Amino acid sequence: MRGRIKCVVWDLDNTVWDGVLLEDGEVRVRPGVVEHIRRLDAMGVLHSVASKNDPDAALAALERLGLADLFLYPRISWNPKSTAIQEIAAKLNLGLDAFAFVDDQEFERAEVAHALPQVTLVDAECIDTALVRPEFRPRFVTDESGRRRAMYQSQLARDDLQAEFVGTSEDFLAGLDMTFEIARAQREDLQRAEELTVRTNQLNSTGRTYSYDELDALRSSPDHLLLVASLTDRFGSYGKIGLALVERATPNWRLNMLLMSCRVLSRGVGSVLLGHVMGLAKAAGAGLEADFVETGRNRMMQITYAFSGFREVARDGAHTTLAADLDALQPPPAYVRLRVEP
């Protein structure tokens, strides 16, 4: 699938650089590697490291070569590289099928293939052909794509702060100074909106993807409401992290799609956009039903609906129709400010 790869994990010795660090001491970056990393980074593809090496020496070499800032959460140890990739996936909150692994050694690629068959494998000698395949190229490259690494770096800083924080989770979230903004989608939002439908799995109510043209038509339709949500805190912006598609029918509005980026999964804001849609329906004197399709990965969205007062009223296989109790509206959490653009 085009644009499926969200993170490329690199070996170091004879992959990112020529030579073996602990044997050669001084190493040089292999031709073309940095160009590929920066090209993919500009398109929103993340990078990390899984290397069997001395951690201090390898990190110092990355700093010396000016590459350290390009890699998120590098895992450098003598453990299996499949373990390193699993740790990176958990830290970045990405599915293993969104990862590619680049290594010069067939043995290491085979170890990862056996343990993690979902991961795409790349021979370090073949990066010029492999890293330009469609799965490494998203359909759209947005302004947000180029900021994705910085946003993840901010997220890792938040995670480090949370790990050291003493107090309740509500106290921690309150200290982030979060602002959740909801607005009608504009044309300039649609590339990111399509990207969200493709990239979001865990907090996606139906798993359906929408093209730019489909979203543009729905945005312009008088019978539909397309909303986009953004989140910021004191560390910076999370970018556009939510999307809702509402069909305004009579007597019940229909929430055809609701999704939130996994990057805000731990921020306690998953129900804010849903609550806003519920409030709009109530103010219009309409009921609200929602489509939900079990995909095997969106259990968290099902829980979000349940906690917001939705109940199942119809089912056809994995496709469920849910109905809202609009007399049970819940305000946004106290630790987040809600800003609604007219």
mmCIF file of C-alpha atoms in Angstrom:
data_model
loop_
_atom_site.group_PDB
_atom_site.id
_atom_site.type_symbol
_atom_site.label_atom_id
_atom_site.label_comp_id
_atom_site.label_asym_id
_atom_site.label_seq_id
_atom_site.Cartn_x
_atom_site.Cartn_y
_atom_site.Cartn_z
ATOM 1 C CA MET A 1 0.000 0.000 0.000
ATOM 2 C CA ARG A 2 1.335 3.425 -0.912
ATOM 3 C CA GLY A 3 2.796 5.308 2.035
ATOM 4 C CA ARG A 4 2.488 2.325 4.394
ATOM 5 C CA ILE A 5 5.965 2.757 5.916
ATOM 6 C CA LYS A 6 5.960 5.307 8.728
ATOM 7 C CA CYS A 7 9.348 4.557 10.288
ATOM 8 C CA VAL A 8 12.631 3.235 8.895
ATOM 9 C CA VAL A 9 14.931 1.570 11.444
ATOM 10 C CA TRP A 10 18.615 1.542 10.507
ATOM 11 C CA ASP A 11 21.540 -0.635 11.511
ATOM 12 C CA LEU A 12 24.759 1.384 11.918
ATOM 13 C CA ASP A 13 27.907 -0.611 11.055
ATOM 14 C CA ASN A 14 28.291 -0.968 7.285
ATOM 15 C CA THR A 15 24.770 0.423 6.876
ATOM 16 C CA VAL A 16 24.581 4.052 8.021
ATOM 17 C CA TRP A 17 28.369 4.262 8.004
ATOM 18 C CA ASP A 18 31.187 2.322 6.362
ATOM 19 C CA GLY A 19 33.147 0.107 8.712
ATOM 20 C CA VAL A 20 32.673 -1.385 12.177
ATOM 21 C CA LEU A 21 32.845 1.302 14.848
ATOM 22 C CA LEU A 22 34.469 -0.778 17.596
ATOM 23 C CA GLU A 23 37.097 -2.102 15.195
ATOM 24 C CA ASP A 24 37.803 0.916 13.000
ATOM 25 C CA GLY A 25 37.300 3.755 15.467
ATOM 26 C CA GLU A 26 36.684 6.427 12.852
ATOM 27 C CA VAL A 27 33.795 5.784 10.468
ATOM 28 C CA ARG A 28 32.324 7.705 7.555
ATOM 29 C CA VAL A 29 28.714 7.930 6.451
ATOM 30 C CA ARG A 30 27.946 5.706 3.487
ATOM 31 C CA PRO A 31 27.175 7.548 0.243
ATOM 32 C CA GLY A 32 23.504 8.352 -0.244
ATOM 33 C CA VAL A 33 22.335 7.362 3.240
ATOM 34 C CA VAL A 34 21.826 10.865 4.642
ATOM 35 C CA GLU A 35 20.176 12.001 1.410
ATOM 36 C CA HIS A 36 17.633 9.180 1.677
ATOM 37 C CA ILE A 37 17.007 9.869 5.366
ATOM 38 C CA ARG A 38 16.434 13.588 4.822
ATOM 39 C CA ARG A 39 14.263 13.001 1.748
ATOM 40 C CA LEU A 40 11.992 10.601 3.642
ATOM 41 C CA ASP A 41 12.044 12.818 6.743
ATOM 42 C CA ALA A 42 10.715 15.731 4.681
ATOM 43 C CA MET A 43 7.806 13.502 3.620
ATOM 44 C CA GLY A 44 6.980 12.635 7.232
ATOM 45 C CA VAL A 45 8.686 9.228 7.425
ATOM 46 C CA LEU A 46 10.415 8.775 10.787
ATOM 47 C CA HIS A 47 13.808 7.143 11.403
ATOM 48 C CA SER A 48 15.352 5.208 14.274
ATOM 49 C CA VAL A 49 18.307 2.912 14.979
ATOM 50 C CA ALA A 50 18.622 -0.757 15.965
ATOM 51 C CA SER A 51 22.319 -1.557 16.319
ATOM 52 C CA LYS A 52 24.446 -4.118 18.129
ATOM 53 C CA ASN A 53 27.098 -1.770 19.422
ATOM 54 C CA ASP A 54 28.477 -0.002 22.437
ATOM 55 C CA PRO A 55 25.756 2.576 23.206
ATOM 56 C CA ASP A 56 28.043 5.404 24.327
ATOM 57 C CA ALA A 57 30.438 4.985 21.407
ATOM 58 C CA ALA A 58 27.649 4.706 18.828
ATOM 59 C CA LEU A 59 25.716 7.713 20.121
ATOM 60 C CA ALA A 60 28.934 9.741 20.222
ATOM 61 C CA ALA A 61 29.629 8.786 16.602
ATOM 62 C CA LEU A 62 26.130 9.850 15.552
ATOM 63 C CA GLU A 63 26.671 13.204 17.275
ATOM 64 C CA ARG A 64 30.080 13.634 15.652
ATOM 65 C CA LEU A 65 28.617 12.912 12.226
ATOM 66 C CA GLY A 66 25.738 15.355 12.787
ATOM 67 C CA LEU A 67 23.091 12.626 12.529
ATOM 68 C CA ALA A 68 21.847 12.170 16.089
ATOM 69 C CA ASP A 69 18.869 14.518 15.737
ATOM 70 C CA LEU A 70 17.523 12.549 12.757
ATOM 71 C CA PHE A 71 16.849 9.377 14.755
ATOM 72 C CA LEU A 72 14.040 8.946 17.281
ATOM 73 C CA TYR A 73 14.517 6.667 20.285
ATOM 74 C CA PRO A 74 17.624 4.759 19.014
ATOM 75 C CA ARG A 75 18.059 1.288 20.512
ATOM 76 C CA ILE A 76 21.746 0.369 20.760
ATOM 77 C CA SER A 77 22.653 -2.759 22.729
ATOM 78 C CA TRP A 78 23.673 -6.397 22.204
ATOM 79 C CA ASN A 79 20.065 -7.624 22.269
ATOM 80 C CA PRO A 80 18.290 -9.041 19.178
ATOM 81 C CA LYS A 81 17.357 -6.370 16.686
ATOM 82 C CA SER A 82 13.780 -7.624 16.626
ATOM 83 C CA THR A 83 13.570 -6.688 20.317
ATOM 84 C CA ALA A 84 14.892 -3.221 19.534
ATOM 85 C CA ILE A 85 12.296 -2.718 16.798
ATOM 86 C CA GLN A 86 9.501 -3.815 19.133
ATOM 87 C CA GLU A 87 10.678 -1.295 21.737
ATOM 88 C CA ILE A 88 10.775 1.487 19.136
ATOM 89 C CA ALA A 89 7.290 0.576 17.885
ATOM 90 C CA ALA A 90 5.895 0.665 21.417
ATOM 91 C CA LYS A 91 7.552 3.995 22.192
ATOM 92 C CA LEU A 92 6.344 5.630 18.963
ATOM 93 C CA ASN A 93 2.924 3.945 19.246
ATOM 94 C CA LEU A 94 3.066 2.612 15.678
ATOM 95 C CA GLY A 95 2.092 -0.793 14.312
ATOM 96 C CA LEU A 96 4.906 -3.124 13.271
ATOM 97 C CA ASP A 97 3.538 -3.249 9.725
ATOM 98 C CA ALA A 98 4.471 0.446 9.450
ATOM 99 C CA PHE A 99 8.193 -0.327 9.930
ATOM 100 C CA ALA A 100 11.060 -1.047 7.564
ATOM 101 C CA PHE A 101 14.442 -2.353 8.730
ATOM 102 C CA VAL A 102 17.692 -1.672 6.873
ATOM 103 C CA ASP A 103 20.711 -3.895 7.586
ATOM 104 C CA ASP A 104 23.724 -5.125 5.640
ATOM 105 C CA GLN A 105 23.742 -8.589 7.229
ATOM 106 C CA GLU A 106 21.441 -11.308 5.933
ATOM 107 C CA PHE A 107 21.511 -13.015 9.345
ATOM 108 C CA GLU A 108 20.120 -9.918 11.093
ATOM 109 C CA ARG A 109 17.406 -9.432 8.479
ATOM 110 C CA ALA A 110 16.446 -13.103 8.817
ATOM 111 C CA GLU A 111 16.210 -12.786 12.609
ATOM 112 C CA VAL A 112 13.827 -9.853 12.271
ATOM 113 C CA ALA A 113 11.843 -11.615 9.540
ATOM 114 C CA HIS A 114 11.336 -14.639 11.780
ATOM 115 C CA ALA A 115 10.349 -12.670 14.887
ATOM 116 C CA LEU A 116 8.481 -9.805 13.193
ATOM 117 C CA PRO A 117 7.138 -10.879 9.799
ATOM 118 C CA GLN A 118 5.120 -7.653 9.511
ATOM 119 C CA VAL A 119 8.302 -5.573 9.148
ATOM 120 C CA THR A 120 9.567 -4.707 5.651
ATOM 121 C CA LEU A 121 13.217 -5.716 5.179
ATOM 122 C CA VAL A 122 15.773 -3.787 3.131
ATOM 123 C CA ASP A 123 19.300 -4.859 2.235
ATOM 124 C CA ALA A 124 21.659 -1.943 2.906
ATOM 125 C CA GLU A 125 23.148 -2.441 -0.550
ATOM 126 C CA CYS A 126 19.728 -1.845 -2.157
ATOM 127 C CA ILE A 127 18.558 1.388 -0.532
ATOM 128 C CA ASP A 128 18.658 3.339 -3.800
ATOM 129 C CA THR A 129 15.941 1.136 -5.267
ATOM 130 C CA ALA A 130 14.097 -0.028 -2.128
ATOM 131 C CA LEU A 131 13.556 3.331 -0.418
ATOM 132 C CA VAL A 132 11.813 4.869 -3.416
ATOM 133 C CA ARG A 133 9.168 2.153 -3.702
ATOM 134 C CA PRO A 134 5.521 3.242 -3.331
ATOM 135 C CA GLU A 135 5.214 2.018 0.262
ATOM 136 C CA PHE A 136 7.818 4.624 1.249
ATOM 137 C CA ARG A 137 6.088 7.493 -0.584
ATOM 138 C CA PRO A 138 2.922 9.016 0.885
ATOM 139 C CA ARG A 139 0.422 10.330 -1.605
ATOM 140 C CA PHE A 140 0.520 13.812 -0.126
ATOM 141 C CA VAL A 141 3.363 15.684 1.529
ATOM 142 C CA THR A 142 1.912 18.369 3.789
ATOM 143 C CA ASP A 143 3.450 21.089 5.942
ATOM 144 C CA GLU A 144 2.754 18.812 8.873
ATOM 145 C CA SER A 145 4.706 15.980 7.230
ATOM 146 C CA GLY A 146 7.889 18.007 7.428
ATOM 147 C CA ARG A 147 7.264 18.699 11.136
ATOM 148 C CA ARG A 148 6.442 15.122 12.087
ATOM 149 C CA ARG A 149 9.856 14.278 13.540
ATOM 150 C CA ALA A 150 9.818 17.451 15.657
ATOM 151 C CA MET A 151 6.336 16.600 16.913
ATOM 152 C CA TYR A 152 7.479 13.116 17.919
ATOM 153 C CA GLN A 153 10.545 14.585 19.627
ATOM 154 C CA SER A 154 8.211 16.815 21.644
ATOM 155 C CA GLN A 155 6.144 13.752 22.465
ATOM 156 C CA LEU A 156 9.200 11.876 23.727
ATOM 157 C CA ALA A 157 10.014 14.900 25.929
ATOM 158 C CA ARG A 158 6.470 14.773 27.324
ATOM 159 C CA ASP A 159 6.869 11.047 27.981
ATOM 160 C CA ASP A 160 10.131 11.630 29.852
ATOM 161 C CA LEU A 161 8.476 14.324 31.961
ATOM 162 C CA GLN A 162 5.550 12.039 32.715
ATOM 163 C CA ALA A 163 7.863 9.203 33.761
ATOM 164 C CA GLU A 164 9.452 11.508 36.344
ATOM 165 C CA PHE A 165 6.206 13.188 37.430
ATOM 166 C CA VAL A 166 4.954 12.593 40.968
ATOM 167 C CA GLY A 167 1.194 13.046 41.234
ATOM 168 C CA THR A 168 -2.025 12.017 39.561
ATOM 169 C CA SER A 169 -2.446 11.700 35.809
ATOM 170 C CA GLU A 170 -4.959 14.569 35.943
ATOM 171 C CA ASP A 171 -2.347 16.786 37.614
ATOM 172 C CA PHE A 172 0.165 15.893 34.924
ATOM 173 C CA LEU A 173 -2.287 16.594 32.116
ATOM 174 C CA ALA A 174 -3.278 19.889 33.702
ATOM 175 C CA GLY A 175 0.372 20.910 33.730
ATOM 176 C CA LEU A 176 0.616 20.426 29.954
ATOM 177 C CA ASP A 177 -1.633 23.476 29.370
ATOM 178 C CA MET A 178 -3.522 21.868 26.469
ATOM 179 C CA THR A 179 -5.785 23.654 23.988
ATOM 180 C CA PHE A 180 -8.079 21.564 21.784
ATOM 181 C CA GLU A 181 -9.315 23.417 18.702
ATOM 182 C CA ILE A 182 -12.204 22.363 16.434
ATOM 183 C CA ALA A 183 -12.968 23.992 13.100
ATOM 184 C CA ARG A 184 -14.746 23.300 9.830
ATOM 185 C CA ALA A 185 -12.306 21.713 7.419
ATOM 186 C CA GLN A 186 -10.855 24.070 4.823
ATOM 187 C CA ARG A 187 -9.390 23.101 1.474
ATOM 188 C CA GLU A 188 -5.872 23.426 2.869
ATOM 189 C CA ASP A 189 -6.754 20.832 5.531
ATOM 190 C CA LEU A 190 -7.773 18.103 3.099
ATOM 191 C CA GLN A 191 -4.370 16.595 2.339
ATOM 192 C CA ARG A 192 -3.772 16.055 6.057
ATOM 193 C CA ALA A 193 -7.379 14.851 6.444
ATOM 194 C CA GLU A 194 -6.854 12.159 3.802
ATOM 195 C CA GLU A 195 -3.566 11.232 5.464
ATOM 196 C CA LEU A 196 -5.350 10.848 8.807
ATOM 197 C CA THR A 197 -7.875 8.404 7.329
ATOM 198 C CA VAL A 198 -5.017 6.323 5.893
ATOM 199 C CA ARG A 199 -2.634 6.428 8.873
ATOM 200 C CA THR A 200 -5.039 6.211 11.835
ATOM 201 C CA ASN A 201 -5.981 2.722 13.039
ATOM 202 C CA GLN A 202 -6.539 2.581 16.794
ATOM 203 C CA LEU A 203 -8.934 5.509 17.143
ATOM 204 C CA ASN A 204 -10.812 5.160 13.855
ATOM 205 C CA SER A 205 -14.515 4.377 14.086
ATOM 206 C CA THR A 206 -14.857 2.630 10.712
ATOM 207 C CA GLY A 207 -11.379 2.033 9.265
ATOM 208 C CA ARG A 208 -12.536 3.561 5.995
ATOM 209 C CA THR A 209 -10.186 5.799 4.015
ATOM 210 C CA TYR A 210 -11.307 8.890 2.112
ATOM 211 C CA SER A 211 -9.556 10.500 -0.834
ATOM 212 C CA TYR A 212 -8.862 14.205 -1.160
ATOM 213 C CA ASP A 213 -11.598 14.540 -3.793
ATOM 214 C CA GLU A 214 -14.159 12.695 -1.647
ATOM 215 C CA LEU A 215 -13.375 14.887 1.347
ATOM 216 C CA ASP A 216 -13.550 18.035 -0.771
ATOM 217 C CA ALA A 217 -16.998 17.061 -2.034
ATOM 218 C CA LEU A 218 -18.203 16.298 1.487
ATOM 219 C CA ARG A 219 -16.732 19.557 2.813
ATOM 220 C CA SER A 220 -18.775 21.475 0.248
ATOM 221 C CA SER A 221 -21.985 19.488 0.730
ATOM 222 C CA PRO A 222 -24.791 21.324 2.575
ATOM 223 C CA ASP A 223 -25.893 17.966 3.990
ATOM 224 C CA HIS A 224 -22.536 17.190 5.598
ATOM 225 C CA LEU A 225 -20.268 18.684 8.208
ATOM 226 C CA LEU A 226 -16.535 17.921 8.069
ATOM 227 C CA LEU A 227 -14.686 18.965 11.219
ATOM 228 C CA VAL A 228 -10.947 18.929 11.895
ATOM 229 C CA ALA A 229 -9.355 19.050 15.353
ATOM 230 C CA SER A 230 -5.919 20.267 16.472
ATOM 231 C CA LEU A 231 -4.109 20.102 19.799
ATOM 232 C CA THR A 232 -1.323 22.194 21.307
ATOM 233 C CA ASP A 233 0.371 22.247 24.697
ATOM 234 C CA ARG A 234 3.355 23.945 26.307
ATOM 235 C CA PHE A 235 5.750 21.722 24.371
ATOM 236 C CA GLY A 236 4.278 22.751 21.010
ATOM 237 C CA SER A 237 1.743 21.526 18.490
ATOM 238 C CA TYR A 238 0.534 17.976 17.948
ATOM 239 C CA GLY A 239 -0.782 19.148 14.576
ATOM 240 C CA LYS A 240 -4.152 18.155 13.164
ATOM 241 C CA ILE A 241 -5.111 15.089 15.144
ATOM 242 C CA GLY A 242 -8.855 14.525 14.651
ATOM 243 C CA LEU A 243 -11.537 14.309 11.991
ATOM 244 C CA ALA A 244 -15.313 13.963 12.124
ATOM 245 C CA LEU A 245 -17.721 13.517 9.223
ATOM 246 C CA VAL A 246 -21.370 14.174 10.052
ATOM 247 C CA GLU A 247 -24.349 13.651 7.751
ATOM 248 C CA ARG A 248 -27.070 16.063 8.827
ATOM 249 C CA ALA A 249 -30.276 14.162 8.133
ATOM 250 C CA THR A 250 -33.748 14.141 9.718
ATOM 251 C CA PRO A 251 -34.644 13.110 12.387
ATOM 252 C CA ASN A 252 -31.161 11.778 13.271
ATOM 253 C CA TRP A 253 -27.756 13.082 12.308
ATOM 254 C CA ARG A 254 -25.311 10.355 11.283
ATOM 255 C CA LEU A 255 -21.668 10.335 12.388
ATOM 256 C CA ASN A 256 -20.165 8.493 9.434
ATOM 257 C CA MET A 257 -16.583 8.756 10.611
ATOM 258 C CA LEU A 258 -14.731 9.758 13.764
ATOM 259 C CA LEU A 259 -11.001 9.383 14.190
ATOM 260 C CA MET A 260 -8.216 10.647 16.416
ATOM 261 C CA SER A 261 -4.480 10.282 15.885
ATOM 262 C CA CYS A 262 -2.761 7.734 18.083
ATOM 263 C CA ARG A 263 -0.278 10.441 19.103
ATOM 264 C CA VAL A 264 -2.915 11.824 21.539
ATOM 265 C CA LEU A 265 -4.006 8.424 22.835
ATOM 266 C CA SER A 266 -2.607 9.130 26.306
ATOM 267 C CA ARG A 267 -3.752 12.743 26.545
ATOM 268 C CA GLY A 268 -7.307 12.101 27.705
ATOM 269 C CA VAL A 269 -8.872 14.094 24.857
ATOM 270 C CA GLY A 270 -10.303 11.235 22.792
ATOM 271 C CA SER A 271 -13.926 12.157 23.567
ATOM 272 C CA VAL A 272 -13.677 15.943 23.113
ATOM 273 C CA LEU A 273 -14.474 15.985 19.392
ATOM 274 C CA LEU A 274 -17.252 13.415 19.874
ATOM 275 C CA GLY A 275 -18.776 15.486 22.680
ATOM 276 C CA HIS A 276 -18.752 18.560 20.462
ATOM 277 C CA VAL A 277 -20.631 16.732 17.682
ATOM 278 C CA MET A 278 -23.161 15.482 20.234
ATOM 279 C CA GLY A 279 -23.695 19.058 21.416
ATOM 280 C CA LEU A 280 -24.228 20.310 17.860
ATOM 281 C CA ALA A 281 -26.833 17.625 17.188
ATOM 282 C CA LYS A 282 -28.698 18.407 20.392
ATOM 283 C CA ALA A 283 -28.664 22.135 19.655
ATOM 284 C CA ALA A 284 -30.147 21.420 16.204
ATOM 285 C CA GLY A 285 -32.955 19.392 17.757
ATOM 286 C CA ALA A 286 -31.753 16.182 16.097
ATOM 287 C CA GLY A 287 -30.781 12.773 17.388
ATOM 288 C CA LEU A 288 -27.345 11.321 16.673
ATOM 289 C CA GLU A 289 -26.392 7.886 15.391
ATOM 290 C CA ALA A 290 -22.870 6.699 14.608
ATOM 291 C CA ASP A 291 -21.358 4.069 12.346
ATOM 292 C CA PHE A 292 -18.863 1.745 13.962
ATOM 293 C CA VAL A 293 -17.005 -1.051 12.162
ATOM 294 C CA GLU A 294 -14.901 -3.464 14.189
ATOM 295 C CA THR A 295 -11.493 -3.646 12.510
ATOM 296 C CA GLY A 296 -9.590 -5.601 15.137
ATOM 297 C CA ARG A 297 -7.499 -2.528 15.997
ATOM 298 C CA ASN A 298 -10.077 0.095 17.017
ATOM 299 C CA ARG A 299 -11.246 -1.243 20.355
ATOM 300 C CA MET A 300 -10.302 2.073 21.982
ATOM 301 C CA MET A 301 -12.765 3.936 19.768
ATOM 302 C CA GLN A 302 -15.517 1.504 20.745
ATOM 303 C CA ILE A 303 -14.741 2.255 24.395
ATOM 304 C CA THR A 304 -14.807 6.009 23.667
ATOM 305 C CA TYR A 305 -18.317 5.715 22.249
ATOM 306 C CA ALA A 306 -19.489 3.630 25.206
ATOM 307 C CA PHE A 307 -18.150 6.096 27.787
ATOM 308 C CA SER A 308 -19.846 8.934 25.889
ATOM 309 C CA GLY A 309 -23.258 7.295 26.292
ATOM 310 C CA PHE A 310 -23.715 5.504 22.945
ATOM 311 C CA ARG A 311 -25.509 2.153 22.778
ATOM 312 C CA GLU A 312 -25.818 -0.410 20.026
ATOM 313 C CA VAL A 313 -29.140 -0.300 18.148
ATOM 314 C CA ALA A 314 -28.355 -2.380 15.041
ATOM 315 C CA ARG A 315 -25.694 -4.782 13.809
ATOM 316 C CA ASP A 316 -24.748 -6.349 10.490
ATOM 317 C CA GLY A 317 -21.638 -8.452 10.976
ATOM 318 C CA ALA A 318 -18.811 -6.165 12.040
ATOM 319 C CA HIS A 319 -20.846 -3.056 11.149
ATOM 320 C CA THR A 320 -22.688 -1.585 14.132
ATOM 321 C CA THR A 321 -25.066 1.356 14.418
ATOM 322 C CA LEU A 322 -24.792 3.231 17.707
ATOM 323 C CA ALA A 323 -27.248 5.777 19.127
ATOM 324 C CA ALA A 324 -26.295 8.635 21.448
ATOM 325 C CA ASP A 325 -27.990 9.657 24.665
ATOM 326 C CA LEU A 326 -27.913 13.415 24.167
ATOM 327 C CA ASP A 327 -29.255 14.007 27.660
ATOM 328 C CA ALA A 328 -25.950 12.683 29.034
ATOM 329 C CA LEU A 329 -23.562 15.212 27.476
ATOM 330 C CA GLN A 330 -20.204 15.401 29.229
ATOM 331 C CA PRO A 331 -18.153 18.623 29.288
ATOM 332 C CA PRO A 332 -14.528 18.529 28.112
ATOM 333 C CA PRO A 333 -12.031 17.477 30.798
ATOM 334 C CA ALA A 334 -11.022 20.291 33.121
ATOM 335 C CA TYR A 335 -7.373 19.989 32.070
ATOM 336 C CA VAL A 336 -8.004 21.041 28.447
ATOM 337 C CA ARG A 337 -9.321 24.290 26.980
ATOM 338 C CA LEU A 338 -11.760 23.891 24.087
ATOM 339 C CA ARG A 339 -11.669 26.466 21.300
ATOM 340 C CA VAL A 340 -14.252 26.250 18.514
ATOM 341 C CA GLU A 341 -13.723 28.213 15.327
ATOM 342 C CA PRO A 342 -16.985 29.482 13.740
#
